[in-house]
Every structure is written in structure tokens, then in C-alpha cells.
PDB file of C-alpha atoms in Angstrom:
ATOM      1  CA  UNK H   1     105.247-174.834  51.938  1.00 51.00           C
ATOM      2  CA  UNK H   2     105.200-176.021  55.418  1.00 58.00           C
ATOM      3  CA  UNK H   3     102.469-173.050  55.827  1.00 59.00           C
ATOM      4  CA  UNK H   4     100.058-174.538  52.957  1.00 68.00           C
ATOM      5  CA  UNK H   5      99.859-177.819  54.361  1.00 68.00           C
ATOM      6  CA  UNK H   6      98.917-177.095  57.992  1.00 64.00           C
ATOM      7  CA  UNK H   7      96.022-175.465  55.968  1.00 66.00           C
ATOM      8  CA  UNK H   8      95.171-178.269  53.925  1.00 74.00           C
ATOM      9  CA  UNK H   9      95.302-180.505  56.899  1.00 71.00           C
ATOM     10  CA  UNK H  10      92.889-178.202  58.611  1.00 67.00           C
ATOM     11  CA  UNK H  11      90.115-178.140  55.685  1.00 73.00           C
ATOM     12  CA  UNK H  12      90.640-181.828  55.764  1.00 74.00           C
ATOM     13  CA  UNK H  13      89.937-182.088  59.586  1.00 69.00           C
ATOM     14  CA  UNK H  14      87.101-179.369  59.802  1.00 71.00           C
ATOM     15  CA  UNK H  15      85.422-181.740  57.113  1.00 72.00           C
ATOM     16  CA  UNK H  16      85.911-184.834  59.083  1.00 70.00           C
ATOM     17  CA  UNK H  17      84.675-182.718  62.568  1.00 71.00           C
ATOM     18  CA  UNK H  18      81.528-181.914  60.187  1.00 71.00           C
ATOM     19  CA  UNK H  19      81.113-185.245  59.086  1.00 69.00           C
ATOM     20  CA  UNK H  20      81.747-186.476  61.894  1.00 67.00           C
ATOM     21  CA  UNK H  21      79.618-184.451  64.229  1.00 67.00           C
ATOM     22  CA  UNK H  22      76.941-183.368  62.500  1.00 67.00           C
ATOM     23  CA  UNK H  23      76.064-185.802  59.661  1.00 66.00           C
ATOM     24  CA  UNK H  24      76.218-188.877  62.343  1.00 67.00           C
ATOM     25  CA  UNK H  25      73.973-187.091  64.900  1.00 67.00           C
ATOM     26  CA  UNK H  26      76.806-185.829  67.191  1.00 66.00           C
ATOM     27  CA  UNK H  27      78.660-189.511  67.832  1.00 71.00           C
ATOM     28  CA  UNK H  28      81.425-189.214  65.410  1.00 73.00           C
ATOM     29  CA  UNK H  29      82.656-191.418  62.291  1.00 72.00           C
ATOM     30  CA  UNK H  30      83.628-194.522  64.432  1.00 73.00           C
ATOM     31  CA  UNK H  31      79.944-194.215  66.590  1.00 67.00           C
ATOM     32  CA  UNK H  32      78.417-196.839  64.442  1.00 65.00           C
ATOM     33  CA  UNK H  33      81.238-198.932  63.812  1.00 67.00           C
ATOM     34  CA  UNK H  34      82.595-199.891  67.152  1.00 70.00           C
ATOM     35  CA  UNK H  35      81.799-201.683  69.735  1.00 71.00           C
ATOM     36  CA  UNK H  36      81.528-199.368  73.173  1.00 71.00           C
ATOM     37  CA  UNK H  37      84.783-201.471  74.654  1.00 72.00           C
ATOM     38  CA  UNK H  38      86.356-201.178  71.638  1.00 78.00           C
ATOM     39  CA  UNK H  39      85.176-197.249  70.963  1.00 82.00           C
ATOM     40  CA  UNK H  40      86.655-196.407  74.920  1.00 84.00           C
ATOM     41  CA  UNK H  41      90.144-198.011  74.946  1.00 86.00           C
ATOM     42  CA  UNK H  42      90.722-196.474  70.930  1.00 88.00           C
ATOM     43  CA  UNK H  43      89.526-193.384  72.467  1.00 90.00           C
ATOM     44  CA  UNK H  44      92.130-193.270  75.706  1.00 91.00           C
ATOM     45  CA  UNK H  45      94.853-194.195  73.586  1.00 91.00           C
ATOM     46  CA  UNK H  46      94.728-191.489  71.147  1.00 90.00           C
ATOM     47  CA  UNK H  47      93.584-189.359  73.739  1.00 92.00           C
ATOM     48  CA  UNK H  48      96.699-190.285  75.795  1.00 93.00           C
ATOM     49  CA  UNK H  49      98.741-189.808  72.563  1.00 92.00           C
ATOM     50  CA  UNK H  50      97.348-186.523  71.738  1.00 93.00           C
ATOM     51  CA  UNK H  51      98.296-185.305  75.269  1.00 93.00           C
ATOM     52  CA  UNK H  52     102.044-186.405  74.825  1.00 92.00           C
ATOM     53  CA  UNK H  53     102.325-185.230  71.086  1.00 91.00           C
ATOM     54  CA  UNK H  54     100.982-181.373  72.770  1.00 91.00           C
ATOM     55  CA  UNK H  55     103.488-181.295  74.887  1.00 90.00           C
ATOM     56  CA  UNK H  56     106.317-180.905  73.113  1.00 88.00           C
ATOM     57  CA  UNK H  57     107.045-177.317  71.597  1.00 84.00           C
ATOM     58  CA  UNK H  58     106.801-177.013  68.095  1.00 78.00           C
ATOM     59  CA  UNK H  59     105.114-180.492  67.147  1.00 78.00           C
ATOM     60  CA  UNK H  60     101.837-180.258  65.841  1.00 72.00           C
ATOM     61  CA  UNK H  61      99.101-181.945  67.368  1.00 77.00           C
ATOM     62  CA  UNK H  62      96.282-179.825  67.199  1.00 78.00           C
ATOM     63  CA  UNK H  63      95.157-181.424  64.026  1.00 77.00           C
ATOM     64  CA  UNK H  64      95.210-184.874  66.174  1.00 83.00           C
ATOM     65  CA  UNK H  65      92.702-183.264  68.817  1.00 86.00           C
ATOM     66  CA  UNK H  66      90.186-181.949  66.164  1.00 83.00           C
ATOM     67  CA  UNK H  67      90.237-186.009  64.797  1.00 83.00           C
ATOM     68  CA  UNK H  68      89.487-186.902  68.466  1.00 87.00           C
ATOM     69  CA  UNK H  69      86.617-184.364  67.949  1.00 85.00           C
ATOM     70  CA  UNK H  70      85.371-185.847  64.555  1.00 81.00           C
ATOM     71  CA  UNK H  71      85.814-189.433  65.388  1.00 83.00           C
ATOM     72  CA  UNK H  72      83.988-189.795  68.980  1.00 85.00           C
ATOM     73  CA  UNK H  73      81.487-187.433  68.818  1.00 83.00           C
ATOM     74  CA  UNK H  74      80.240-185.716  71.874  1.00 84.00           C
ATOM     75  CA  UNK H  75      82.579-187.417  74.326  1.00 87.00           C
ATOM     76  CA  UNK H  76      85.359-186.877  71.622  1.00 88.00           C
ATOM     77  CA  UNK H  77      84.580-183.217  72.249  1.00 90.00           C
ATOM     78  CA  UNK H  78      85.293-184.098  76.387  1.00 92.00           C
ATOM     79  CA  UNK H  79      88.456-186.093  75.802  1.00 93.00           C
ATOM     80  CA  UNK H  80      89.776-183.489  73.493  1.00 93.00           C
ATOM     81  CA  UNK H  81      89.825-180.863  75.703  1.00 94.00           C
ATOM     82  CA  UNK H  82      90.718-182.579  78.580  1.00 95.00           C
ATOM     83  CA  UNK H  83      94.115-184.038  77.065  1.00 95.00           C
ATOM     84  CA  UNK H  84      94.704-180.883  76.020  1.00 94.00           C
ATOM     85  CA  UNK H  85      95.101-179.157  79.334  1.00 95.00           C
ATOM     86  CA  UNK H  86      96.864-182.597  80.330  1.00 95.00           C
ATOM     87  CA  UNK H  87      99.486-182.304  77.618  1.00 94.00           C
ATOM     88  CA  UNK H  88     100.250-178.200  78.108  1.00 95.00           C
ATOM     89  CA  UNK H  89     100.568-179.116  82.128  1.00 95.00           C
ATOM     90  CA  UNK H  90     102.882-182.177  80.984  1.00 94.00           C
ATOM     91  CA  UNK H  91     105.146-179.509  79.066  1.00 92.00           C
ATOM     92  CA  UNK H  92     104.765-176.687  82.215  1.00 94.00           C
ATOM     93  CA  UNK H  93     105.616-179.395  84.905  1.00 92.00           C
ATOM     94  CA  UNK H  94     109.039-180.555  82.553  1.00 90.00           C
ATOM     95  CA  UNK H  95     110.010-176.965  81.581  1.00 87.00           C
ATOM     96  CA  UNK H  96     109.254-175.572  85.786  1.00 87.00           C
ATOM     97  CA  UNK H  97     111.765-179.324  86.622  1.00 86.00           C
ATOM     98  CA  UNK H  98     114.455-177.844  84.044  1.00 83.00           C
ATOM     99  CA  UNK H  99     113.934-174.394  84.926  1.00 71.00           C
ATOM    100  CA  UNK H 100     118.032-174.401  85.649  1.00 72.00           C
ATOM    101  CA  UNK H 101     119.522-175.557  83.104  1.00 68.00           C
ATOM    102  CA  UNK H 102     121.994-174.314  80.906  1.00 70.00           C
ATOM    103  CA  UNK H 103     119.787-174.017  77.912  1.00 65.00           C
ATOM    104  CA  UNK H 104     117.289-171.994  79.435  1.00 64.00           C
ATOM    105  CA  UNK H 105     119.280-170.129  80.987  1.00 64.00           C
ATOM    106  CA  UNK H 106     120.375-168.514  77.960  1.00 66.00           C
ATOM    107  CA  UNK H 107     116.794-167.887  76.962  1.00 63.00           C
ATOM    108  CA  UNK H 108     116.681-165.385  79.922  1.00 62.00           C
ATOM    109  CA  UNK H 109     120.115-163.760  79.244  1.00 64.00           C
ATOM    110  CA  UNK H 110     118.525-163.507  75.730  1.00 63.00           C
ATOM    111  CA  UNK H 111     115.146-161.863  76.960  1.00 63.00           C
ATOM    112  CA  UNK H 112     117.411-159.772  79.467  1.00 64.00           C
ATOM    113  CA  UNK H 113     119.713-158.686  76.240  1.00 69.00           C
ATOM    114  CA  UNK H 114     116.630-157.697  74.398  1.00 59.00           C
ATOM    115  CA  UNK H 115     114.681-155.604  77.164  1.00 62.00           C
ATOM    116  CA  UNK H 116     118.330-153.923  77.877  1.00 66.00           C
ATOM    117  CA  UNK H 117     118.480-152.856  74.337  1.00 73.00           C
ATOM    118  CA  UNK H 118     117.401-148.931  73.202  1.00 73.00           C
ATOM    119  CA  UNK H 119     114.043-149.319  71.629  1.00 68.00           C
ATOM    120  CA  UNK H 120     115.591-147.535  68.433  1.00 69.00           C
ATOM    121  CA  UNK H 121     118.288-149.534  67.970  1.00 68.00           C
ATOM    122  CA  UNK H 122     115.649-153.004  68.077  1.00 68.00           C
ATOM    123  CA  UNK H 123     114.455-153.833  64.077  1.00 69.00           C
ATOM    124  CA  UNK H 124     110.387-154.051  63.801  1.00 69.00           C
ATOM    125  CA  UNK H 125     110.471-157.858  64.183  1.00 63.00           C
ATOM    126  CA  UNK H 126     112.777-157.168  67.977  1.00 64.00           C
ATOM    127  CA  UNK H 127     110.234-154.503  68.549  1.00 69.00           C
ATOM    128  CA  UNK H 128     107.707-156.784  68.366  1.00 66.00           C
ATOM    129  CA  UNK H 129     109.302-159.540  69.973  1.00 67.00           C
ATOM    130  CA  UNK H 130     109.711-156.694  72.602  1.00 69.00           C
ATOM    131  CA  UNK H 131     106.429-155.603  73.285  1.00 72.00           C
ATOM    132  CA  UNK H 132     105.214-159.239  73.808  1.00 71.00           C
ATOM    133  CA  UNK H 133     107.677-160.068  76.283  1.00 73.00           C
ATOM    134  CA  UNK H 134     106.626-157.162  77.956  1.00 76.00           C
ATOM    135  CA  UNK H 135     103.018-158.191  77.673  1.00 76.00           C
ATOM    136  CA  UNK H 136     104.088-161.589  79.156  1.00 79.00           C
ATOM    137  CA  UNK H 137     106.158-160.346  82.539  1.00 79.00           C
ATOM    138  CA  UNK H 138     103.261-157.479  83.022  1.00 83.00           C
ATOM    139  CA  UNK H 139      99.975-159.362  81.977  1.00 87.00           C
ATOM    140  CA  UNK H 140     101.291-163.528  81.944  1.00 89.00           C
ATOM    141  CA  UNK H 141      97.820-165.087  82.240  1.00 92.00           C
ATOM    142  CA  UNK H 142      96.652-162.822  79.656  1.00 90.00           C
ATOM    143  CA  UNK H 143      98.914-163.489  77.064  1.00 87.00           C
ATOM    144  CA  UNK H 144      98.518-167.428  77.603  1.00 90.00           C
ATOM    145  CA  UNK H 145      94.878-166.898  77.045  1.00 92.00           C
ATOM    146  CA  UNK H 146      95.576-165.042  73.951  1.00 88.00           C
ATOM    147  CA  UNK H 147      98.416-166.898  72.490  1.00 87.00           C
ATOM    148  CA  UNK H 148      96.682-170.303  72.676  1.00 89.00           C
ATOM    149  CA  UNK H 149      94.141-169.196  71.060  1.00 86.00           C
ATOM    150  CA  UNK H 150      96.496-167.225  68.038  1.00 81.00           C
ATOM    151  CA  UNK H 151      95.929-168.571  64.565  1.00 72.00           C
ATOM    152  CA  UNK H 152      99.668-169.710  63.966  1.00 66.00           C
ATOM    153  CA  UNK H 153     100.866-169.913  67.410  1.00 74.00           C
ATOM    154  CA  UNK H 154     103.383-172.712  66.073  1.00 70.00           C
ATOM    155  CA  UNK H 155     105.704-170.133  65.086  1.00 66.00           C
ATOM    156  CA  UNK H 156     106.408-169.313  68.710  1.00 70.00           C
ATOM    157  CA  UNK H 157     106.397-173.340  69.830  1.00 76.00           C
ATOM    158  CA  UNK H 158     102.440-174.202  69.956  1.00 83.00           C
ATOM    159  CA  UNK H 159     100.536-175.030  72.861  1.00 87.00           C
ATOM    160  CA  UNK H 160     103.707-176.832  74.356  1.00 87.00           C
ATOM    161  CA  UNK H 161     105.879-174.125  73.615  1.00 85.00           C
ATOM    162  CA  UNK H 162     103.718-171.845  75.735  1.00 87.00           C
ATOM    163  CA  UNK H 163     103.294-173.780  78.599  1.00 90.00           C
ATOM    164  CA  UNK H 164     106.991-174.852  78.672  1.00 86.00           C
ATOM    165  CA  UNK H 165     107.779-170.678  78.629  1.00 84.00           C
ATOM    166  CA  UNK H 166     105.249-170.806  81.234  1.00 87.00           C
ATOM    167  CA  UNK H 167     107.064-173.250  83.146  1.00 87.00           C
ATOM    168  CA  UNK H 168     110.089-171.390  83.511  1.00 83.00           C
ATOM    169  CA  UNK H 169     108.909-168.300  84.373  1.00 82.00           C
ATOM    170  CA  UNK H 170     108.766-167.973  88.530  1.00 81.00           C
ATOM    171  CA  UNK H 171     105.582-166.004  88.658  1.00 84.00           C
ATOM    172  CA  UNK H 172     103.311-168.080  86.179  1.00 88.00           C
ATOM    173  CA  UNK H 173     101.595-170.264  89.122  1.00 91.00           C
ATOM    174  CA  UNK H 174     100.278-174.095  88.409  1.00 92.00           C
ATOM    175  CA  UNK H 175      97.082-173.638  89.242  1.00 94.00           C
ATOM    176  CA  UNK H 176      95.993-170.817  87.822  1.00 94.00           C
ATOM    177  CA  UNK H 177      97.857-171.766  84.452  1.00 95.00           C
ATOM    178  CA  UNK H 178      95.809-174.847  84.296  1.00 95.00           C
ATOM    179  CA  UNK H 179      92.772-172.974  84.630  1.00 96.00           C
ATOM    180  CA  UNK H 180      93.635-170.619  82.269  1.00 95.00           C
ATOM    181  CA  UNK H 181      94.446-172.948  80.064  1.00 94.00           C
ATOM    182  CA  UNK H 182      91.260-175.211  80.658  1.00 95.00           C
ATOM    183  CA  UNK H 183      88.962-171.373  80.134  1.00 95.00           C
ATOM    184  CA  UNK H 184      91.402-170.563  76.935  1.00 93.00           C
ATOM    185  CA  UNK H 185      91.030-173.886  74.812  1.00 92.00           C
ATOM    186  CA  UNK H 186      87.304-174.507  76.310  1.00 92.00           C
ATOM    187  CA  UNK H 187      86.207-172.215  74.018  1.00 90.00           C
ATOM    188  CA  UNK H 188      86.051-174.099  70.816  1.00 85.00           C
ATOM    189  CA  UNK H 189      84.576-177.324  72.608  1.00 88.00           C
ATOM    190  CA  UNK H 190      81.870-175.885  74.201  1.00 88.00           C
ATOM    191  CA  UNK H 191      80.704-174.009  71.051  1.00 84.00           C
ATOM    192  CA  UNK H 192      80.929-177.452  69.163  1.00 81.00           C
ATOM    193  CA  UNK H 193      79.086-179.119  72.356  1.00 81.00           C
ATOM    194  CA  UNK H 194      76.602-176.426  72.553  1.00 80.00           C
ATOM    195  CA  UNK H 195      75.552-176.590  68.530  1.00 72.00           C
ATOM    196  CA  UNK H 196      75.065-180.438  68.980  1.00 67.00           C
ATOM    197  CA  UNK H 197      72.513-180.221  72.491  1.00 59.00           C
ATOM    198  CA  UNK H 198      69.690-179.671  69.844  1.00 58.00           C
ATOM    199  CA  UNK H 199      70.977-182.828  67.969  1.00 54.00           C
ATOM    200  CA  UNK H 200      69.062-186.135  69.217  1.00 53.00           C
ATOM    201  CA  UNK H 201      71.075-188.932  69.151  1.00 49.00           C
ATOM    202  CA  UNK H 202      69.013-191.310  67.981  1.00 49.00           C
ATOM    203  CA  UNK H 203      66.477-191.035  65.615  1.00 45.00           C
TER     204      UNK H 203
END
């Protein structure tokens, strides 16, 4: 159930981006409503919120940043992504603070259990479990870049459950996880701002 209305929310949203983007010549439902004062401090505030909402594991709030999109336009597009990155380094910075405690802690004796355990004696969804842990100690930047970007990705905590995992792992640097975090969810932004550049804004 849960399932069919993360889709529904998306068809909803990917109209409103359209709408929003491309009907109103790339500066978003609220472009011809508000004021410019009014349009940049409603813009920081649910940019600010969207950042905060990210960062906790398993919330939703990808659906928030895809209204930012559809509602601002162009620099919608900007503030999107940027409060992204924001809200995943929010959630590595808290889990790399809380790296010690108790909680976490038993995440590790968990992995540790799981990597000690005979391959034939793991069920298919272990295996699998497995092989991407494996894929994370061996290859960590890589399977940031690919998780962010995996259709369902809430199942294993969203964008702030993968930076938090990120957080607690000792060889996942800051730096480079915030750029490959700012490459990873770039994507989708720069495709939207590239199919606008041929959109005048006024006409």
C-alpha cells in the first residue's frame, strides 16, 4: 500500500515539475504569483526544510525536492540540489558524531555476523544483503553513487540512510562523500536545467 502511494505521489509531482517548468517558461508555478522577496524567503524555508526532512533515514523527502523543482523554476532546480547534498552531509556529520554508540555498534557486530557466516548457509535475501556489503567495504564511493540514485532506495533508509551508513564507516571520507554525493544527485538537475536553456523566459 505504502508502495502505491509513493507512486502516486510521484505522477502527481512529475506533473507539477512539468507544469511547473515547462508550461510557465522555466520559472515554476509560484513565478508569476509572488513577489521576488516573497518568492526568496518561501524558497529558503522549504529549501531549509527539505534539507532537514533528507536527513533523517527512512523519511521521505524526495517528493518535497521535486516541488522545490516545480514551484521555483530554474533556481528551484539550484536550491534543490543544493539542500540535498546539505541534508545527506547533515545525516553523515550526526551518524560520523554517534559513530560509538551502542546502537551502532550492533549494526557492525551484525555486518561482522553476516560476512562470518558460510555463504551456503545465508538465504537469497542474506546473500544479497551480502554481496552489497561487500560492494560497500571494497567499492564505498561507488555504491553511494549507485544507491542514491536506486529507484526504491527507501527500503534501505533513503538518501539519509545512506549517508548516515556513510557516516559510520571509518574509511568513507567527508569530502569526497560530498562530492560524490553533489556528482550522484546532479544528474537529474542538470538534465532538467539543460532542457530549459532553450526556454526564453520571457516572451
Amino acid at each position: 500500500m505504502k508502495l502505491v502511494v509513493r507512486i502516486l505521489i510521484a505522477l502527481v509531482l512529475f506533473v507539477v515539475v512539468f507544469t511547473g517548468l515547462y508550461l510557465n517558461r522555466g520559472e515554476g508555478l509560484l513565478g508569476q504569483w509572488l513577489q521576488p522577496e516573497s518568492r526568496a524567503l518561501l524558497l529558503v524555508l522549504t529549501s531549509s526544510l527539505y534539507a532537514l526532512v533528507l536527513a533523517v533515514p527512512f523519511v521521505p523527502g524526495v517528493e518535497l525536492g521535486w516541488m522545490i523543482m516545480g514551484l521555483f523554476g530554474r533556481i528551484g532546480i539550484v536550491a534543490a540540489w543544493l539542500s540535498t547534498v546539505l541534508g545527506l552531509s547533515i545525516s553523515y556529520w550526526v551518524a560520523r558524531r554517534l559513530s560509538d554508540h551502542p546502537q551502532l555498534q550492533r549494526l557492525h557486530d551484525a555486518r561482522d555476523s553476516l560476512m562470518a557466516t558460510p555463504k551456503e548457509d545465508l538465504s537469497m535475501s542474506q546473500r544479497f544483503l551480502a554481496a552489497g556489503v561487500c560492494l560497500y567495504e571494497k567499492h564505498p564511493y561507488l555504491f553511494i553513487f549507485v544507491t542514491l540514485n536506486l529507484p526504491g532506495n527507501w527500503l534501505i533508509g533513503g538518501g539519509g540512510g545512506i549517508a548516515a551508513t556513510a557516516g559510520i564507516m571509518p574509511k568513507v571520507g567527508y569530502l569526497r562523500f560530498v562530492l560524490t554525493c553533489a556528482v550522484a544527485t546532479g544528474i537529474v538537475p542538470v538534465l532538467l536545467w539543460l532542457g530549459l536553456a532553450n526556454i526564453p523566459v520571457n516572451q
